[in-house]
Each structure stands twice: as structure tokens, then as C-alpha cells.
Amino acid sequence: GDSVTQTEGLVTLTEGLPVMLNCTYQSTYSPFLFWYVQHLNEAPKLLLKSFTDNKRPEHQGFHATLHKSSSSFHLQKSSAQLSDSALYYCALSKNYNQGKLIFGQGTKLSIKP
Amino acid sequence: DAGVTQTPRHEVAEKGQTIILKCEPVSGHNDLFWYRQTKIQGLELLSYFRSKSLMEDGGAFKDRFKAEMLNSSFSTLKIQPTEPKDSAVYLCASSFGTTNTEVFFGKGTRLTVV
């Protein structure tokens, strides 16, 4: 079946360093990919989605590129901020219905001063 | 504008009890989802409604989990009987259900079964 894999359970970085969170997927179709962010005691919120009409999706300094050849959608940011500390989920959807999502296990990002 | 509202925020149940979690989606949204969140599995889809009709009902969760949507502005998730392995955060989400619309999540209900 379809699946999403996030290999890192916890990533700890010093403020100002670049961020890269890994996401790979398996799917029998060409899915849509998403990144969600969840701050402590808050609801998960959409951060990025893969279908943005040929533009690289970017939000709050984060960006991600869908590579169909390697089935990856890694999340990157050039310089980490303390406020980026949160739980990040990669997810896929097989069609226009974005709510029916398959999520990875999540990566906790911890930024230290 | 109210987002997705879930009540209660915390629930403690004894093994074998019946519990009911509640969700109010964003007004006007057609799709509603229940997810279970754990550290090991991440987020798993439990149920999916479109325009109040049950479209998908959980696979491995069918046994003791039942979600209902009696009207477009209210949904419940019943767990009967509860087991300690059900301890998790239960998230409700909603969306318009059309192309390129965002899914909005509630803050969740943290369930502890002792």
C-alpha cells in the first residue's frame, strides 16, 4: 500500500544552521505531497504542498521540491530559528481530496540557541 | 472565524469504559476526518465523512471505534470498550473537499486509558 517514511524521529540543531528533514514515499500513482507543522499543544497546520503550478513551494522560509524519480519531498530551510522547534509531518494524498492523507511518523525538530 | 473545535481536550478512562469524543468542523466544510496521533505511528486515519456520509471507516479501527456525523456541524467518535492501547491524541479535521483547499485540524483530545 501507499506509505510515507520520515527516517529521523528527532533532529536537534543550533540556531542559524540549515535544516533538512527527509521524506520519501511509496505510491502506485502520482500523489500530492504535503508538509504539516505542529507546535506544542497546537493543531497541525499546513506548511507546504507540492502542487503549486511549477513554482517551488515556499512558506515561512521553508521550501520543498518533489522529486518523482527518487520519490522524495524533503523539507529545507537555510537558517533555523528557535521558533521552528515543532513536530513536522510529511503526508501524501492520491487525489484532489487533500484531507484523506497518509502521514509519516513525524520528525521532531529542536532548535537550540 | 472559529476553527475546528474538539471537546474534551483531555479524557481519562478506565479500561472497558465507553468514551465519546466530540468535534465541530469549520462552518461550511463538507469533509470531516478523524485521525489518531501516536509517537510511534504518527497520524492514522480513522474515519472520513463527505457531506455527512461515511466514506471510509478505518480498517484496523472498525472493531471498537465508531464515528458518526448526525449533522453537518457535529461529529462524534465513540470508543467502546476502551483499552490501554487506545491512549493517544485524537484529531478531528475538516475541509471544503474541493481542489486545492486546505485541511484544518483541531487541537485534539488526549485520551488516557488506565
PDB file of C-alpha atoms in Angstrom:
ATOM      1  CA  GLY A   1       0.000   0.000   0.000  1.00  0.00           C
ATOM      2  CA  ASP A   2       0.910   3.660  -0.042  1.00  0.00           C
ATOM      3  CA  SER A   3       3.273   4.908   2.634  1.00  0.00           C
ATOM      4  CA  VAL A   4       5.369   7.839   3.781  1.00  0.00           C
ATOM      5  CA  THR A   5       8.692   7.449   5.570  1.00  0.00           C
ATOM      6  CA  GLN A   6      10.410  10.010   7.725  1.00  0.00           C
ATOM      7  CA  THR A   7      13.661   8.475   8.850  1.00  0.00           C
ATOM      8  CA  GLU A   8      14.535  10.908  11.629  1.00  0.00           C
ATOM      9  CA  GLY A   9      12.484  10.862  14.783  1.00  0.00           C
ATOM     10  CA  LEU A  10      14.393  13.763  16.310  1.00  0.00           C
ATOM     11  CA  VAL A  11      16.605  16.408  14.739  1.00  0.00           C
ATOM     12  CA  THR A  12      18.487  18.788  17.015  1.00  0.00           C
ATOM     13  CA  LEU A  13      20.200  21.837  15.522  1.00  0.00           C
ATOM     14  CA  THR A  14      21.791  25.068  16.591  1.00  0.00           C
ATOM     15  CA  GLU A  15      20.040  28.283  15.614  1.00  0.00           C
ATOM     16  CA  GLY A  16      21.266  29.642  12.291  1.00  0.00           C
ATOM     17  CA  LEU A  17      22.233  26.295  10.794  1.00  0.00           C
ATOM     18  CA  PRO A  18      20.444  24.853   7.757  1.00  0.00           C
ATOM     19  CA  VAL A  19      17.545  22.472   8.204  1.00  0.00           C
ATOM     20  CA  MET A  20      16.753  19.420   6.125  1.00  0.00           C
ATOM     21  CA  LEU A  21      14.040  16.934   7.100  1.00  0.00           C
ATOM     22  CA  ASN A  22      13.771  13.816   4.989  1.00  0.00           C
ATOM     23  CA  CYS A  23      10.597  12.465   3.441  1.00  0.00           C
ATOM     24  CA  THR A  24      10.254   9.598   0.989  1.00  0.00           C
ATOM     25  CA  TYR A  25       7.111   7.906  -0.190  1.00  0.00           C
ATOM     26  CA  GLN A  26       5.799   4.813  -1.930  1.00  0.00           C
ATOM     27  CA  SER A  27       2.771   5.067  -4.133  1.00  0.00           C
ATOM     28  CA  THR A  28       1.246   3.361  -7.147  1.00  0.00           C
ATOM     29  CA  TYR A  29       0.091   6.705  -8.551  1.00  0.00           C
ATOM     30  CA  SER A  30       1.447  10.263  -8.733  1.00  0.00           C
ATOM     31  CA  PRO A  31       0.421  11.627  -5.364  1.00  0.00           C
ATOM     32  CA  PHE A  32       0.281  15.112  -3.962  1.00  0.00           C
ATOM     33  CA  LEU A  33       2.752  15.738  -1.115  1.00  0.00           C
ATOM     34  CA  PHE A  34       2.402  17.970   1.931  1.00  0.00           C
ATOM     35  CA  TRP A  35       4.313  19.138   4.969  1.00  0.00           C
ATOM     36  CA  TYR A  36       2.402  19.875   8.166  1.00  0.00           C
ATOM     37  CA  VAL A  37       3.827  21.540  11.272  1.00  0.00           C
ATOM     38  CA  GLN A  38       2.543  21.111  14.805  1.00  0.00           C
ATOM     39  CA  HIS A  39       3.752  23.303  17.634  1.00  0.00           C
ATOM     40  CA  LEU A  40       3.391  22.136  21.211  1.00  0.00           C
ATOM     41  CA  ASN A  41      -0.264  21.900  22.289  1.00  0.00           C
ATOM     42  CA  GLU A  42      -1.408  23.276  18.953  1.00  0.00           C
ATOM     43  CA  ALA A  43      -3.230  21.818  15.957  1.00  0.00           C
ATOM     44  CA  PRO A  44      -1.234  20.592  12.945  1.00  0.00           C
ATOM     45  CA  LYS A  45      -1.154  23.235  10.225  1.00  0.00           C
ATOM     46  CA  LEU A  46      -0.338  23.041   6.547  1.00  0.00           C
ATOM     47  CA  LEU A  47       3.149  24.336   5.828  1.00  0.00           C
ATOM     48  CA  LEU A  48       3.722  23.396   2.167  1.00  0.00           C
ATOM     49  CA  LYS A  49       2.118  21.450  -0.631  1.00  0.00           C
ATOM     50  CA  SER A  50       3.695  20.058  -3.762  1.00  0.00           C
ATOM     51  CA  PHE A  51       1.259  21.282  -6.394  1.00  0.00           C
ATOM     52  CA  THR A  52       1.903  24.981  -6.925  1.00  0.00           C
ATOM     53  CA  ASP A  53       1.865  25.319 -10.722  1.00  0.00           C
ATOM     54  CA  ASN A  54       5.547  24.797 -11.457  1.00  0.00           C
ATOM     55  CA  LYS A  55       6.700  27.031  -8.627  1.00  0.00           C
ATOM     56  CA  ARG A  56       8.769  25.636  -5.813  1.00  0.00           C
ATOM     57  CA  PRO A  57       6.517  25.727  -2.779  1.00  0.00           C
ATOM     58  CA  GLU A  58       7.818  28.037  -0.061  1.00  0.00           C
ATOM     59  CA  HIS A  59       6.426  29.255   3.236  1.00  0.00           C
ATOM     60  CA  GLN A  60       7.990  30.888   6.286  1.00  0.00           C
ATOM     61  CA  GLY A  61      11.438  30.329   4.806  1.00  0.00           C
ATOM     62  CA  PHE A  62      10.842  26.619   4.286  1.00  0.00           C
ATOM     63  CA  HIS A  63      10.836  25.031   0.859  1.00  0.00           C
ATOM     64  CA  ALA A  64      10.500  21.551  -0.572  1.00  0.00           C
ATOM     65  CA  THR A  65      10.928  20.037  -4.010  1.00  0.00           C
ATOM     66  CA  LEU A  66       9.073  16.996  -5.241  1.00  0.00           C
ATOM     67  CA  HIS A  67      11.434  14.563  -6.944  1.00  0.00           C
ATOM     68  CA  LYS A  68       9.380  11.860  -8.571  1.00  0.00           C
ATOM     69  CA  SER A  69      12.479   9.958  -9.694  1.00  0.00           C
ATOM     70  CA  SER A  70      13.534   9.397  -6.104  1.00  0.00           C
ATOM     71  CA  SER A  71      10.035   9.591  -4.558  1.00  0.00           C
ATOM     72  CA  SER A  72      11.156  12.304  -2.177  1.00  0.00           C
ATOM     73  CA  PHE A  73       9.848  15.606  -0.818  1.00  0.00           C
ATOM     74  CA  HIS A  74      12.492  16.789   1.637  1.00  0.00           C
ATOM     75  CA  LEU A  75      11.860  19.941   3.669  1.00  0.00           C
ATOM     76  CA  GLN A  76      14.619  22.553   3.791  1.00  0.00           C
ATOM     77  CA  LYS A  77      15.374  25.914   5.316  1.00  0.00           C
ATOM     78  CA  SER A  78      18.614  27.853   5.001  1.00  0.00           C
ATOM     79  CA  SER A  79      18.773  29.130   8.568  1.00  0.00           C
ATOM     80  CA  ALA A  80      16.937  27.629  11.556  1.00  0.00           C
ATOM     81  CA  GLN A  81      15.146  29.828  14.076  1.00  0.00           C
ATOM     82  CA  LEU A  82      14.201  28.995  17.650  1.00  0.00           C
ATOM     83  CA  SER A  83      10.536  29.306  16.670  1.00  0.00           C
ATOM     84  CA  ASP A  84      10.947  26.474  14.154  1.00  0.00           C
ATOM     85  CA  SER A  85      11.033  23.969  17.019  1.00  0.00           C
ATOM     86  CA  ALA A  86       7.998  21.772  16.389  1.00  0.00           C
ATOM     87  CA  LEU A  87       6.796  18.407  15.091  1.00  0.00           C
ATOM     88  CA  TYR A  88       6.859  18.106  11.303  1.00  0.00           C
ATOM     89  CA  TYR A  89       4.800  15.613   9.342  1.00  0.00           C
ATOM     90  CA  CYS A  90       5.151  14.679   5.704  1.00  0.00           C
ATOM     91  CA  ALA A  91       1.943  13.390   4.094  1.00  0.00           C
ATOM     92  CA  LEU A  92       0.553  12.286   0.756  1.00  0.00           C
ATOM     93  CA  SER A  93      -2.822  12.305  -0.899  1.00  0.00           C
ATOM     94  CA  LYS A  94      -3.714  10.428  -4.056  1.00  0.00           C
ATOM     95  CA  ASN A  95      -6.240  12.873  -5.405  1.00  0.00           C
ATOM     96  CA  TYR A  96      -7.809  16.286  -5.076  1.00  0.00           C
ATOM     97  CA  ASN A  97      -9.270  15.407  -1.713  1.00  0.00           C
ATOM     98  CA  GLN A  98      -6.489  16.724   0.429  1.00  0.00           C
ATOM     99  CA  GLY A  99      -7.976  15.692   3.731  1.00  0.00           C
ATOM    100  CA  LYS A 100      -7.615  11.981   3.185  1.00  0.00           C
ATOM    101  CA  LEU A 101      -3.932  11.954   3.949  1.00  0.00           C
ATOM    102  CA  ILE A 102      -1.357   9.283   4.672  1.00  0.00           C
ATOM    103  CA  PHE A 103       1.185  10.611   7.150  1.00  0.00           C
ATOM    104  CA  GLY A 104       4.721   9.705   8.031  1.00  0.00           C
ATOM    105  CA  GLN A 105       5.743   9.087  11.620  1.00  0.00           C
ATOM    106  CA  GLY A 106       6.788  12.691  12.133  1.00  0.00           C
ATOM    107  CA  THR A 107      10.114  14.389  12.891  1.00  0.00           C
ATOM    108  CA  LYS A 108      10.580  16.463  15.986  1.00  0.00           C
ATOM    109  CA  LEU A 109      12.789  19.461  15.215  1.00  0.00           C
ATOM    110  CA  SER A 110      14.515  21.025  18.207  1.00  0.00           C
ATOM    111  CA  ILE A 111      16.455  24.260  17.701  1.00  0.00           C
ATOM    112  CA  LYS A 112      18.976  25.278  20.377  1.00  0.00           C
ATOM    113  CA  PRO A 113      20.379  28.788  20.881  1.00  0.00           C
TER     114      PRO A 113
ATOM    115  CA  ASP B   1     -13.897  32.646  12.402  1.00  0.00           C
ATOM    116  CA  ALA B   2     -13.991  29.518  14.521  1.00  0.00           C
ATOM    117  CA  GLY B   3     -11.676  26.704  13.557  1.00  0.00           C
ATOM    118  CA  VAL B   4     -12.231  23.040  14.312  1.00  0.00           C
ATOM    119  CA  THR B   5     -13.355  22.628  17.924  1.00  0.00           C
ATOM    120  CA  GLN B   6     -12.791  19.420  19.836  1.00  0.00           C
ATOM    121  CA  THR B   7     -14.073  18.545  23.287  1.00  0.00           C
ATOM    122  CA  PRO B   8     -12.946  17.500  25.769  1.00  0.00           C
ATOM    123  CA  ARG B   9      -9.275  18.399  25.443  1.00  0.00           C
ATOM    124  CA  HIS B  10      -8.326  15.675  27.911  1.00  0.00           C
ATOM    125  CA  GLU B  11     -10.085  12.460  28.874  1.00  0.00           C
ATOM    126  CA  VAL B  12      -9.108   9.772  31.333  1.00  0.00           C
ATOM    127  CA  ALA B  13     -10.990   6.487  31.112  1.00  0.00           C
ATOM    128  CA  GLU B  14     -10.786   3.175  32.877  1.00  0.00           C
ATOM    129  CA  LYS B  15     -10.266   0.078  30.769  1.00  0.00           C
ATOM    130  CA  GLY B  16     -13.599  -1.157  29.478  1.00  0.00           C
ATOM    131  CA  GLN B  17     -15.356   2.195  29.653  1.00  0.00           C
ATOM    132  CA  THR B  18     -17.172   3.828  26.753  1.00  0.00           C
ATOM    133  CA  ILE B  19     -15.999   7.282  25.791  1.00  0.00           C
ATOM    134  CA  ILE B  20     -17.340   9.775  23.266  1.00  0.00           C
ATOM    135  CA  LEU B  21     -15.197  12.458  21.721  1.00  0.00           C
ATOM    136  CA  LYS B  22     -16.797  15.449  20.031  1.00  0.00           C
ATOM    137  CA  CYS B  23     -15.894  17.613  17.050  1.00  0.00           C
ATOM    138  CA  GLU B  24     -17.343  20.717  15.453  1.00  0.00           C
ATOM    139  CA  PRO B  25     -15.865  21.298  11.971  1.00  0.00           C
ATOM    140  CA  VAL B  26     -15.299  24.659  10.338  1.00  0.00           C
ATOM    141  CA  SER B  27     -18.634  26.060   9.232  1.00  0.00           C
ATOM    142  CA  GLY B  28     -19.369  25.233   5.587  1.00  0.00           C
ATOM    143  CA  HIS B  29     -16.823  22.446   5.269  1.00  0.00           C
ATOM    144  CA  ASN B  30     -18.073  19.295   3.557  1.00  0.00           C
ATOM    145  CA  ASP B  31     -15.374  16.830   4.544  1.00  0.00           C
ATOM    146  CA  LEU B  32     -14.596  15.665   8.069  1.00  0.00           C
ATOM    147  CA  PHE B  33     -11.820  13.365   9.216  1.00  0.00           C
ATOM    148  CA  TRP B  34     -10.838  11.649  12.432  1.00  0.00           C
ATOM    149  CA  TYR B  35      -7.169  10.789  12.956  1.00  0.00           C
ATOM    150  CA  ARG B  36      -5.310   9.086  15.775  1.00  0.00           C
ATOM    151  CA  GLN B  37      -1.913  10.507  16.702  1.00  0.00           C
ATOM    152  CA  THR B  38       0.799   8.487  18.445  1.00  0.00           C
ATOM    153  CA  LYS B  39       4.565   8.912  18.650  1.00  0.00           C
ATOM    154  CA  ILE B  40       5.207   5.543  17.027  1.00  0.00           C
ATOM    155  CA  GLN B  41       2.664   5.568  14.195  1.00  0.00           C
ATOM    156  CA  GLY B  42       2.254   9.286  13.603  1.00  0.00           C
ATOM    157  CA  LEU B  43      -1.227  10.161  12.311  1.00  0.00           C
ATOM    158  CA  GLU B  44      -3.550   7.351  11.219  1.00  0.00           C
ATOM    159  CA  LEU B  45      -6.887   7.924   9.508  1.00  0.00           C
ATOM    160  CA  LEU B  46      -9.823   6.523  11.489  1.00  0.00           C
ATOM    161  CA  SER B  47     -12.870   7.808   9.575  1.00  0.00           C
ATOM    162  CA  TYR B  48     -13.785  10.083   6.696  1.00  0.00           C
ATOM    163  CA  PHE B  49     -17.152  11.750   6.020  1.00  0.00           C
ATOM    164  CA  ARG B  50     -18.244  13.665   2.970  1.00  0.00           C
ATOM    165  CA  SER B  51     -21.447  15.675   3.308  1.00  0.00           C
ATOM    166  CA  LYS B  52     -22.305  13.611   6.407  1.00  0.00           C
ATOM    167  CA  SER B  53     -21.969  10.308   4.572  1.00  0.00           C
ATOM    168  CA  LEU B  54     -19.381   7.870   5.841  1.00  0.00           C
ATOM    169  CA  MET B  55     -16.875   7.340   3.033  1.00  0.00           C
ATOM    170  CA  GLU B  56     -14.211   5.358   4.849  1.00  0.00           C
ATOM    171  CA  ASP B  57     -14.203   3.645   8.171  1.00  0.00           C
ATOM    172  CA  GLY B  58     -10.971   2.541   9.424  1.00  0.00           C
ATOM    173  CA  GLY B  59      -9.680  -0.829   8.593  1.00  0.00           C
ATOM    174  CA  ALA B  60      -7.997  -1.881  11.782  1.00  0.00           C
ATOM    175  CA  PHE B  61     -10.116   0.533  13.788  1.00  0.00           C
ATOM    176  CA  LYS B  62     -13.539  -0.791  12.845  1.00  0.00           C
ATOM    177  CA  ASP B  63     -13.793  -3.119  15.770  1.00  0.00           C
ATOM    178  CA  ARG B  64     -14.294  -0.791  18.741  1.00  0.00           C
ATOM    179  CA  PHE B  65     -14.313   2.611  17.060  1.00  0.00           C
ATOM    180  CA  LYS B  66     -17.420   4.229  15.637  1.00  0.00           C
ATOM    181  CA  ALA B  67     -17.610   7.709  14.180  1.00  0.00           C
ATOM    182  CA  GLU B  68     -20.912   9.397  13.437  1.00  0.00           C
ATOM    183  CA  MET B  69     -21.973  12.648  11.848  1.00  0.00           C
ATOM    184  CA  LEU B  70     -25.600  13.408  12.666  1.00  0.00           C
ATOM    185  CA  ASN B  71     -25.499  16.875  11.158  1.00  0.00           C
ATOM    186  CA  SER B  72     -23.051  18.943   9.135  1.00  0.00           C
ATOM    187  CA  SER B  73     -21.765  20.797  12.180  1.00  0.00           C
ATOM    188  CA  PHE B  74     -21.137  17.979  14.640  1.00  0.00           C
ATOM    189  CA  SER B  75     -19.400  14.633  14.745  1.00  0.00           C
ATOM    190  CA  THR B  76     -18.641  12.104  17.463  1.00  0.00           C
ATOM    191  CA  LEU B  77     -16.116   9.328  17.844  1.00  0.00           C
ATOM    192  CA  LYS B  78     -17.122   6.547  20.196  1.00  0.00           C
ATOM    193  CA  ILE B  79     -14.620   4.043  21.549  1.00  0.00           C
ATOM    194  CA  GLN B  80     -16.261   1.024  23.165  1.00  0.00           C
ATOM    195  CA  PRO B  81     -14.823  -0.646  25.161  1.00  0.00           C
ATOM    196  CA  THR B  82     -11.620   1.292  25.719  1.00  0.00           C
ATOM    197  CA  GLU B  83      -8.273  -0.457  26.105  1.00  0.00           C
ATOM    198  CA  PRO B  84      -4.941   0.945  27.360  1.00  0.00           C
ATOM    199  CA  LYS B  85      -3.543   0.763  23.816  1.00  0.00           C
ATOM    200  CA  ASP B  86      -6.140   3.374  22.785  1.00  0.00           C
ATOM    201  CA  SER B  87      -4.223   6.016  24.743  1.00  0.00           C
ATOM    202  CA  ALA B  88      -3.380   8.648  22.126  1.00  0.00           C
ATOM    203  CA  VAL B  89      -4.371  12.064  20.816  1.00  0.00           C
ATOM    204  CA  TYR B  90      -7.464  12.012  18.612  1.00  0.00           C
ATOM    205  CA  LEU B  91      -7.566  14.733  15.996  1.00  0.00           C
ATOM    206  CA  CYS B  92     -10.529  15.945  14.017  1.00  0.00           C
ATOM    207  CA  ALA B  93     -10.038  17.804  10.728  1.00  0.00           C
ATOM    208  CA  SER B  94     -12.266  19.374   8.095  1.00  0.00           C
ATOM    209  CA  SER B  95     -12.040  20.868   4.614  1.00  0.00           C
ATOM    210  CA  PHE B  96     -14.242  22.060   1.772  1.00  0.00           C
ATOM    211  CA  GLY B  97     -13.295  18.915  -0.129  1.00  0.00           C
ATOM    212  CA  THR B  98     -12.578  20.568  -3.456  1.00  0.00           C
ATOM    213  CA  THR B  99      -9.338  21.014  -5.332  1.00  0.00           C
ATOM    214  CA  ASN B 100      -6.565  22.890  -3.589  1.00  0.00           C
ATOM    215  CA  THR B 101      -8.312  23.638  -0.349  1.00  0.00           C
ATOM    216  CA  GLU B 102      -6.599  23.471   2.991  1.00  0.00           C
ATOM    217  CA  VAL B 103      -7.406  20.956   5.693  1.00  0.00           C
ATOM    218  CA  PHE B 104      -7.891  22.426   9.146  1.00  0.00           C
ATOM    219  CA  PHE B 105      -7.179  20.386  12.258  1.00  0.00           C
ATOM    220  CA  GLY B 106      -8.487  20.754  15.774  1.00  0.00           C
ATOM    221  CA  LYS B 107      -6.137  20.721  18.763  1.00  0.00           C
ATOM    222  CA  GLY B 108      -7.182  17.188  19.592  1.00  0.00           C
ATOM    223  CA  THR B 109      -8.395  15.209  22.574  1.00  0.00           C
ATOM    224  CA  ARG B 110      -5.715  13.480  24.617  1.00  0.00           C
ATOM    225  CA  LEU B 111      -7.146  10.154  25.807  1.00  0.00           C
ATOM    226  CA  THR B 112      -5.522   8.178  28.597  1.00  0.00           C
ATOM    227  CA  VAL B 113      -6.888   4.720  29.350  1.00  0.00           C
ATOM    228  CA  VAL B 114      -5.821   3.237  32.691  1.00  0.00           C
TER     229      VAL B 114
END
